[in-house]
């Protein structure tokens, strides 16, 4: 059937993108590392088309960047880049949480079953992220942290805002992981206030939510600055 080839290619495209994203976020593909269509196609034993599409997708997400002469490469983010990402993240979430005080529809009735169920699902992501942080499992933490923020921002009903925040958080993890991987043990170094944040939002307590995120951003920036100085 004509559709089967398209479905297969689309599935391959997503699988390759997911695998390469995991490699970058795990720190196994180092900053500056070139990634070519031929290399990845040979590695996975697939044609060039889904690989090229996957690399373009990752480039759009900020996980890879296009290199005019070498195809694609893992971004080499500087400390100044990280500071900018943290500042941008803070501005986005600050605006989101301020919306609570203007009776944002997503939180006007937290007792509504659909709202309560959505918040409970986000809270479960947060619990998983906290367990990973406590165990020092950075790879698992990153996965759950990204899902947590993706789903949380989705509650505000603006897909453009959710996409923008997700891209920022992916980029900041790509930048941070190169430093965090040098720590022998990341336990006690990672933010784990996810459930506190959800609980504050469920209470429509925007000030506490903003304070929690501000403290998390301050902690993250101080940690990466310290690790960068030691490099």
PDB file of C-alpha atoms in Angstrom:
ATOM      1  CA  UNK A   1       0.000   0.000   0.000  1.00  0.00           C
ATOM      2  CA  UNK A   2       1.277   3.521  -0.761  1.00  0.00           C
ATOM      3  CA  UNK A   3       0.995   4.686   2.842  1.00  0.00           C
ATOM      4  CA  UNK A   4       3.241   2.010   4.311  1.00  0.00           C
ATOM      5  CA  UNK A   5       6.465   3.553   3.043  1.00  0.00           C
ATOM      6  CA  UNK A   6       5.568   6.948   4.457  1.00  0.00           C
ATOM      7  CA  UNK A   7       4.677   5.461   7.833  1.00  0.00           C
ATOM      8  CA  UNK A   8       7.905   3.447   7.952  1.00  0.00           C
ATOM      9  CA  UNK A   9      10.005   6.469   7.042  1.00  0.00           C
ATOM     10  CA  UNK A  10       8.218   8.628   9.585  1.00  0.00           C
ATOM     11  CA  UNK A  11       8.765   5.979  12.284  1.00  0.00           C
ATOM     12  CA  UNK A  12      12.441   5.677  11.381  1.00  0.00           C
ATOM     13  CA  UNK A  13      12.795   9.441  11.403  1.00  0.00           C
ATOM     14  CA  UNK A  14      11.388   9.616  14.942  1.00  0.00           C
ATOM     15  CA  UNK A  15      13.410   6.659  16.194  1.00  0.00           C
ATOM     16  CA  UNK A  16      16.652   8.120  14.870  1.00  0.00           C
ATOM     17  CA  UNK A  17      15.841  11.557  16.277  1.00  0.00           C
ATOM     18  CA  UNK A  18      15.026  10.030  19.687  1.00  0.00           C
ATOM     19  CA  UNK A  19      18.241   7.989  19.733  1.00  0.00           C
ATOM     20  CA  UNK A  20      20.452  10.939  18.806  1.00  0.00           C
ATOM     21  CA  UNK A  21      18.674  13.221  21.277  1.00  0.00           C
ATOM     22  CA  UNK A  22      19.416  10.703  24.023  1.00  0.00           C
ATOM     23  CA  UNK A  23      23.068  10.543  22.950  1.00  0.00           C
ATOM     24  CA  UNK A  24      23.456  14.319  23.148  1.00  0.00           C
ATOM     25  CA  UNK A  25      21.578  14.688  26.447  1.00  0.00           C
ATOM     26  CA  UNK A  26      23.570  11.816  27.932  1.00  0.00           C
ATOM     27  CA  UNK A  27      26.774  13.630  27.019  1.00  0.00           C
ATOM     28  CA  UNK A  28      27.998  10.839  24.785  1.00  0.00           C
ATOM     29  CA  UNK A  29      28.033  13.133  21.766  1.00  0.00           C
ATOM     30  CA  UNK A  30      30.316  15.938  22.874  1.00  0.00           C
ATOM     31  CA  UNK A  31      29.939  19.644  22.006  1.00  0.00           C
ATOM     32  CA  UNK A  32      31.431  20.393  18.605  1.00  0.00           C
ATOM     33  CA  UNK A  33      31.056  16.797  17.438  1.00  0.00           C
ATOM     34  CA  UNK A  34      30.166  16.648  13.749  1.00  0.00           C
ATOM     35  CA  UNK A  35      27.225  14.445  12.765  1.00  0.00           C
ATOM     36  CA  UNK A  36      26.737  13.547   9.106  1.00  0.00           C
ATOM     37  CA  UNK A  37      23.848  11.938   7.299  1.00  0.00           C
ATOM     38  CA  UNK A  38      26.111   9.198   5.900  1.00  0.00           C
ATOM     39  CA  UNK A  39      27.579   8.363   9.316  1.00  0.00           C
ATOM     40  CA  UNK A  40      24.181   7.958  10.956  1.00  0.00           C
ATOM     41  CA  UNK A  41      22.669   6.128   7.974  1.00  0.00           C
ATOM     42  CA  UNK A  42      25.562   3.649   8.046  1.00  0.00           C
ATOM     43  CA  UNK A  43      25.320   3.293  11.818  1.00  0.00           C
ATOM     44  CA  UNK A  44      21.619   2.387  11.733  1.00  0.00           C
ATOM     45  CA  UNK A  45      21.642   0.656   8.376  1.00  0.00           C
ATOM     46  CA  UNK A  46      18.956   2.881   6.882  1.00  0.00           C
ATOM     47  CA  UNK A  47      18.593   5.180   3.890  1.00  0.00           C
ATOM     48  CA  UNK A  48      19.686   8.799   3.977  1.00  0.00           C
ATOM     49  CA  UNK A  49      16.209  10.344   3.762  1.00  0.00           C
ATOM     50  CA  UNK A  50      14.848   9.583   7.284  1.00  0.00           C
ATOM     51  CA  UNK A  51      18.263  10.389   8.748  1.00  0.00           C
ATOM     52  CA  UNK A  52      18.375  13.776   7.045  1.00  0.00           C
ATOM     53  CA  UNK A  53      14.840  14.519   8.242  1.00  0.00           C
ATOM     54  CA  UNK A  54      15.733  13.479  11.801  1.00  0.00           C
ATOM     55  CA  UNK A  55      18.807  15.716  11.827  1.00  0.00           C
ATOM     56  CA  UNK A  56      16.760  18.653  10.543  1.00  0.00           C
ATOM     57  CA  UNK A  57      14.205  18.018  13.314  1.00  0.00           C
ATOM     58  CA  UNK A  58      16.941  18.001  15.966  1.00  0.00           C
ATOM     59  CA  UNK A  59      18.410  21.156  14.521  1.00  0.00           C
ATOM     60  CA  UNK A  60      15.008  22.870  14.849  1.00  0.00           C
ATOM     61  CA  UNK A  61      14.917  21.818  18.507  1.00  0.00           C
ATOM     62  CA  UNK A  62      18.366  23.215  19.273  1.00  0.00           C
ATOM     63  CA  UNK A  63      19.867  19.789  19.972  1.00  0.00           C
ATOM     64  CA  UNK A  64      22.004  19.967  16.845  1.00  0.00           C
ATOM     65  CA  UNK A  65      22.946  22.911  14.680  1.00  0.00           C
ATOM     66  CA  UNK A  66      23.424  23.011  10.941  1.00  0.00           C
ATOM     67  CA  UNK A  67      27.018  23.360   9.778  1.00  0.00           C
ATOM     68  CA  UNK A  68      27.383  24.615   6.242  1.00  0.00           C
ATOM     69  CA  UNK A  69      30.499  22.558   5.561  1.00  0.00           C
ATOM     70  CA  UNK A  70      30.058  19.455   7.739  1.00  0.00           C
ATOM     71  CA  UNK A  71      26.334  18.794   7.841  1.00  0.00           C
ATOM     72  CA  UNK A  72      25.364  19.038  11.517  1.00  0.00           C
ATOM     73  CA  UNK A  73      27.163  19.256  14.831  1.00  0.00           C
ATOM     74  CA  UNK A  74      26.465  19.260  18.551  1.00  0.00           C
ATOM     75  CA  UNK A  75      26.227  22.900  19.702  1.00  0.00           C
ATOM     76  CA  UNK A  76      29.083  24.384  21.718  1.00  0.00           C
ATOM     77  CA  UNK A  77      27.147  26.564  24.096  1.00  0.00           C
ATOM     78  CA  UNK A  78      29.114  29.032  26.206  1.00  0.00           C
ATOM     79  CA  UNK A  79      28.492  30.095  29.776  1.00  0.00           C
ATOM     80  CA  UNK A  80      27.037  33.330  28.397  1.00  0.00           C
ATOM     81  CA  UNK A  81      24.631  31.225  26.313  1.00  0.00           C
ATOM     82  CA  UNK A  82      23.548  29.359  29.437  1.00  0.00           C
ATOM     83  CA  UNK A  83      22.958  32.593  31.320  1.00  0.00           C
ATOM     84  CA  UNK A  84      20.775  33.777  28.449  1.00  0.00           C
ATOM     85  CA  UNK A  85      18.792  30.544  28.448  1.00  0.00           C
ATOM     86  CA  UNK A  86      18.192  30.755  32.192  1.00  0.00           C
ATOM     87  CA  UNK A  87      17.079  34.363  31.896  1.00  0.00           C
ATOM     88  CA  UNK A  88      14.715  33.529  29.028  1.00  0.00           C
ATOM     89  CA  UNK A  89      13.290  30.540  30.910  1.00  0.00           C
ATOM     90  CA  UNK A  90      12.654  32.735  33.904  1.00  0.00           C
ATOM     91  CA  UNK A  91      10.839  35.357  31.874  1.00  0.00           C
ATOM     92  CA  UNK A  92       8.605  32.743  30.243  1.00  0.00           C
ATOM     93  CA  UNK A  93       7.638  30.957  33.446  1.00  0.00           C
ATOM     94  CA  UNK A  94       7.202  34.240  35.291  1.00  0.00           C
ATOM     95  CA  UNK A  95       4.667  35.286  32.668  1.00  0.00           C
ATOM     96  CA  UNK A  96       2.930  31.919  32.855  1.00  0.00           C
ATOM     97  CA  UNK A  97       2.537  32.076  36.602  1.00  0.00           C
ATOM     98  CA  UNK A  98       1.412  35.693  36.576  1.00  0.00           C
ATOM     99  CA  UNK A  99      -1.491  34.478  34.448  1.00  0.00           C
ATOM    100  CA  UNK A 100      -2.805  32.675  37.531  1.00  0.00           C
ATOM    101  CA  UNK A 101      -3.659  36.013  39.102  1.00  0.00           C
ATOM    102  CA  UNK A 102      -5.766  36.917  36.068  1.00  0.00           C
ATOM    103  CA  UNK A 103      -7.977  33.843  36.471  1.00  0.00           C
ATOM    104  CA  UNK A 104      -6.413  31.783  33.725  1.00  0.00           C
ATOM    105  CA  UNK A 105      -8.997  29.201  32.587  1.00  0.00           C
ATOM    106  CA  UNK A 106      -6.635  26.290  33.206  1.00  0.00           C
ATOM    107  CA  UNK A 107      -6.633  27.012  36.928  1.00  0.00           C
ATOM    108  CA  UNK A 108      -9.943  28.719  37.650  1.00  0.00           C
ATOM    109  CA  UNK A 109     -11.408  25.518  39.028  1.00  0.00           C
ATOM    110  CA  UNK A 110      -8.755  23.098  40.207  1.00  0.00           C
ATOM    111  CA  UNK A 111     -11.502  20.938  41.648  1.00  0.00           C
ATOM    112  CA  UNK A 112     -12.750  20.288  38.108  1.00  0.00           C
ATOM    113  CA  UNK A 113     -12.056  16.589  37.374  1.00  0.00           C
ATOM    114  CA  UNK A 114     -10.212  17.303  34.126  1.00  0.00           C
ATOM    115  CA  UNK A 115      -8.010  19.962  35.686  1.00  0.00           C
ATOM    116  CA  UNK A 116      -7.364  17.804  38.730  1.00  0.00           C
ATOM    117  CA  UNK A 117      -6.454  14.828  36.530  1.00  0.00           C
ATOM    118  CA  UNK A 118      -4.084  16.932  34.423  1.00  0.00           C
ATOM    119  CA  UNK A 119      -2.347  18.318  37.501  1.00  0.00           C
ATOM    120  CA  UNK A 120      -2.093  14.826  38.991  1.00  0.00           C
ATOM    121  CA  UNK A 121      -0.424  13.573  35.801  1.00  0.00           C
ATOM    122  CA  UNK A 122       2.076  16.430  35.859  1.00  0.00           C
ATOM    123  CA  UNK A 123       2.743  15.764  39.539  1.00  0.00           C
ATOM    124  CA  UNK A 124       3.543  12.105  38.759  1.00  0.00           C
ATOM    125  CA  UNK A 125       6.147  13.267  36.230  1.00  0.00           C
ATOM    126  CA  UNK A 126       7.561  15.472  38.966  1.00  0.00           C
ATOM    127  CA  UNK A 127       7.732  12.589  41.412  1.00  0.00           C
ATOM    128  CA  UNK A 128       9.666  10.521  38.881  1.00  0.00           C
ATOM    129  CA  UNK A 129      12.036  13.425  38.268  1.00  0.00           C
ATOM    130  CA  UNK A 130      12.607  13.813  41.997  1.00  0.00           C
ATOM    131  CA  UNK A 131      13.347  10.114  42.425  1.00  0.00           C
ATOM    132  CA  UNK A 132      15.866  10.286  39.601  1.00  0.00           C
ATOM    133  CA  UNK A 133      17.497  13.359  41.140  1.00  0.00           C
ATOM    134  CA  UNK A 134      17.727  11.636  44.529  1.00  0.00           C
ATOM    135  CA  UNK A 135      19.286   8.571  42.867  1.00  0.00           C
ATOM    136  CA  UNK A 136      21.727  10.699  40.888  1.00  0.00           C
ATOM    137  CA  UNK A 137      20.439   9.326  37.585  1.00  0.00           C
ATOM    138  CA  UNK A 138      20.957  12.333  35.346  1.00  0.00           C
ATOM    139  CA  UNK A 139      19.733  10.694  32.137  1.00  0.00           C
ATOM    140  CA  UNK A 140      16.420   9.638  33.661  1.00  0.00           C
ATOM    141  CA  UNK A 141      16.050  13.001  35.391  1.00  0.00           C
ATOM    142  CA  UNK A 142      16.451  14.916  32.132  1.00  0.00           C
ATOM    143  CA  UNK A 143      13.784  12.820  30.432  1.00  0.00           C
ATOM    144  CA  UNK A 144      11.236  13.275  33.194  1.00  0.00           C
ATOM    145  CA  UNK A 145      12.119  16.929  33.750  1.00  0.00           C
ATOM    146  CA  UNK A 146      11.483  17.712  30.077  1.00  0.00           C
ATOM    147  CA  UNK A 147       8.185  15.827  30.137  1.00  0.00           C
ATOM    148  CA  UNK A 148       7.201  17.562  33.375  1.00  0.00           C
ATOM    149  CA  UNK A 149       7.715  21.039  31.963  1.00  0.00           C
ATOM    150  CA  UNK A 150       6.196  20.127  28.608  1.00  0.00           C
ATOM    151  CA  UNK A 151       3.002  18.912  30.248  1.00  0.00           C
ATOM    152  CA  UNK A 152       2.918  21.695  32.824  1.00  0.00           C
ATOM    153  CA  UNK A 153       3.272  24.457  30.246  1.00  0.00           C
ATOM    154  CA  UNK A 154       0.661  22.689  28.123  1.00  0.00           C
ATOM    155  CA  UNK A 155      -1.910  23.339  30.854  1.00  0.00           C
ATOM    156  CA  UNK A 156      -1.809  27.036  30.014  1.00  0.00           C
ATOM    157  CA  UNK A 157      -3.331  26.332  26.618  1.00  0.00           C
ATOM    158  CA  UNK A 158      -0.785  28.159  24.462  1.00  0.00           C
ATOM    159  CA  UNK A 159       1.133  25.699  22.254  1.00  0.00           C
ATOM    160  CA  UNK A 160       3.547  28.413  21.071  1.00  0.00           C
ATOM    161  CA  UNK A 161       4.559  29.176  24.635  1.00  0.00           C
ATOM    162  CA  UNK A 162       4.872  25.463  25.451  1.00  0.00           C
ATOM    163  CA  UNK A 163       7.046  24.829  22.386  1.00  0.00           C
ATOM    164  CA  UNK A 164       9.275  27.815  23.135  1.00  0.00           C
ATOM    165  CA  UNK A 165       9.806  26.801  26.763  1.00  0.00           C
ATOM    166  CA  UNK A 166      10.499  23.198  25.746  1.00  0.00           C
ATOM    167  CA  UNK A 167      13.159  24.327  23.278  1.00  0.00           C
ATOM    168  CA  UNK A 168      14.782  26.508  25.931  1.00  0.00           C
ATOM    169  CA  UNK A 169      14.840  23.694  28.450  1.00  0.00           C
ATOM    170  CA  UNK A 170      16.278  21.228  25.921  1.00  0.00           C
ATOM    171  CA  UNK A 171      19.012  23.693  24.980  1.00  0.00           C
ATOM    172  CA  UNK A 172      19.850  24.428  28.608  1.00  0.00           C
ATOM    173  CA  UNK A 173      20.158  20.704  29.340  1.00  0.00           C
ATOM    174  CA  UNK A 174      22.407  20.249  26.292  1.00  0.00           C
ATOM    175  CA  UNK A 175      24.600  23.020  27.674  1.00  0.00           C
ATOM    176  CA  UNK A 176      24.514  21.896  31.310  1.00  0.00           C
ATOM    177  CA  UNK A 177      25.087  18.188  30.784  1.00  0.00           C
ATOM    178  CA  UNK A 178      28.639  18.659  29.509  1.00  0.00           C
ATOM    179  CA  UNK A 179      29.501  20.151  32.906  1.00  0.00           C
ATOM    180  CA  UNK A 180      27.330  17.927  35.102  1.00  0.00           C
ATOM    181  CA  UNK A 181      28.840  14.744  33.635  1.00  0.00           C
ATOM    182  CA  UNK A 182      32.179  15.686  35.188  1.00  0.00           C
ATOM    183  CA  UNK A 183      30.744  15.361  38.688  1.00  0.00           C
ATOM    184  CA  UNK A 184      31.443  11.959  40.258  1.00  0.00           C
ATOM    185  CA  UNK A 185      28.016  12.065  41.905  1.00  0.00           C
ATOM    186  CA  UNK A 186      25.253  14.493  40.932  1.00  0.00           C
ATOM    187  CA  UNK A 187      23.074  13.724  43.945  1.00  0.00           C
ATOM    188  CA  UNK A 188      22.378  16.798  46.086  1.00  0.00           C
ATOM    189  CA  UNK A 189      23.320  19.018  43.130  1.00  0.00           C
ATOM    190  CA  UNK A 190      20.080  18.781  41.167  1.00  0.00           C
ATOM    191  CA  UNK A 191      16.823  20.658  41.615  1.00  0.00           C
ATOM    192  CA  UNK A 192      13.994  18.474  42.860  1.00  0.00           C
ATOM    193  CA  UNK A 193      11.182  20.895  43.616  1.00  0.00           C
ATOM    194  CA  UNK A 194       8.795  19.630  40.946  1.00  0.00           C
ATOM    195  CA  UNK A 195       5.985  18.509  43.262  1.00  0.00           C
ATOM    196  CA  UNK A 196       6.242  21.655  45.389  1.00  0.00           C
ATOM    197  CA  UNK A 197       5.727  23.663  42.219  1.00  0.00           C
ATOM    198  CA  UNK A 198       2.662  21.667  41.171  1.00  0.00           C
ATOM    199  CA  UNK A 199       1.194  21.995  44.659  1.00  0.00           C
ATOM    200  CA  UNK A 200       1.686  25.769  44.559  1.00  0.00           C
ATOM    201  CA  UNK A 201      -0.027  25.987  41.177  1.00  0.00           C
ATOM    202  CA  UNK A 202      -2.903  23.825  42.416  1.00  0.00           C
ATOM    203  CA  UNK A 203      -3.385  26.369  45.231  1.00  0.00           C
ATOM    204  CA  UNK A 204      -3.209  29.178  42.649  1.00  0.00           C
ATOM    205  CA  UNK A 205      -0.240  30.475  44.638  1.00  0.00           C
ATOM    206  CA  UNK A 206       1.590  32.283  41.861  1.00  0.00           C
ATOM    207  CA  UNK A 207       4.078  33.995  44.160  1.00  0.00           C
ATOM    208  CA  UNK A 208       5.322  30.726  45.634  1.00  0.00           C
ATOM    209  CA  UNK A 209       5.487  29.150  42.167  1.00  0.00           C
ATOM    210  CA  UNK A 210       7.554  32.053  40.855  1.00  0.00           C
ATOM    211  CA  UNK A 211       9.828  31.950  43.919  1.00  0.00           C
ATOM    212  CA  UNK A 212      10.431  28.205  43.503  1.00  0.00           C
ATOM    213  CA  UNK A 213      11.427  28.576  39.851  1.00  0.00           C
ATOM    214  CA  UNK A 214      13.567  31.632  40.549  1.00  0.00           C
ATOM    215  CA  UNK A 215      15.444  29.701  43.255  1.00  0.00           C
ATOM    216  CA  UNK A 216      15.870  26.725  40.909  1.00  0.00           C
ATOM    217  CA  UNK A 217      17.266  28.955  38.156  1.00  0.00           C
ATOM    218  CA  UNK A 218      19.639  30.686  40.556  1.00  0.00           C
ATOM    219  CA  UNK A 219      20.877  27.329  41.825  1.00  0.00           C
ATOM    220  CA  UNK A 220      21.348  25.923  38.310  1.00  0.00           C
ATOM    221  CA  UNK A 221      23.267  28.956  37.120  1.00  0.00           C
ATOM    222  CA  UNK A 222      25.543  29.034  40.171  1.00  0.00           C
ATOM    223  CA  UNK A 223      26.295  25.314  39.790  1.00  0.00           C
ATOM    224  CA  UNK A 224      27.163  25.504  36.086  1.00  0.00           C
ATOM    225  CA  UNK A 225      29.256  28.642  36.610  1.00  0.00           C
ATOM    226  CA  UNK A 226      31.225  26.877  39.339  1.00  0.00           C
ATOM    227  CA  UNK A 227      31.756  23.765  37.238  1.00  0.00           C
ATOM    228  CA  UNK A 228      32.772  25.842  34.215  1.00  0.00           C
ATOM    229  CA  UNK A 229      35.407  27.617  36.293  1.00  0.00           C
ATOM    230  CA  UNK A 230      36.833  24.268  37.386  1.00  0.00           C
ATOM    231  CA  UNK A 231      37.076  22.931  33.828  1.00  0.00           C
TER     232      UNK A 231
END
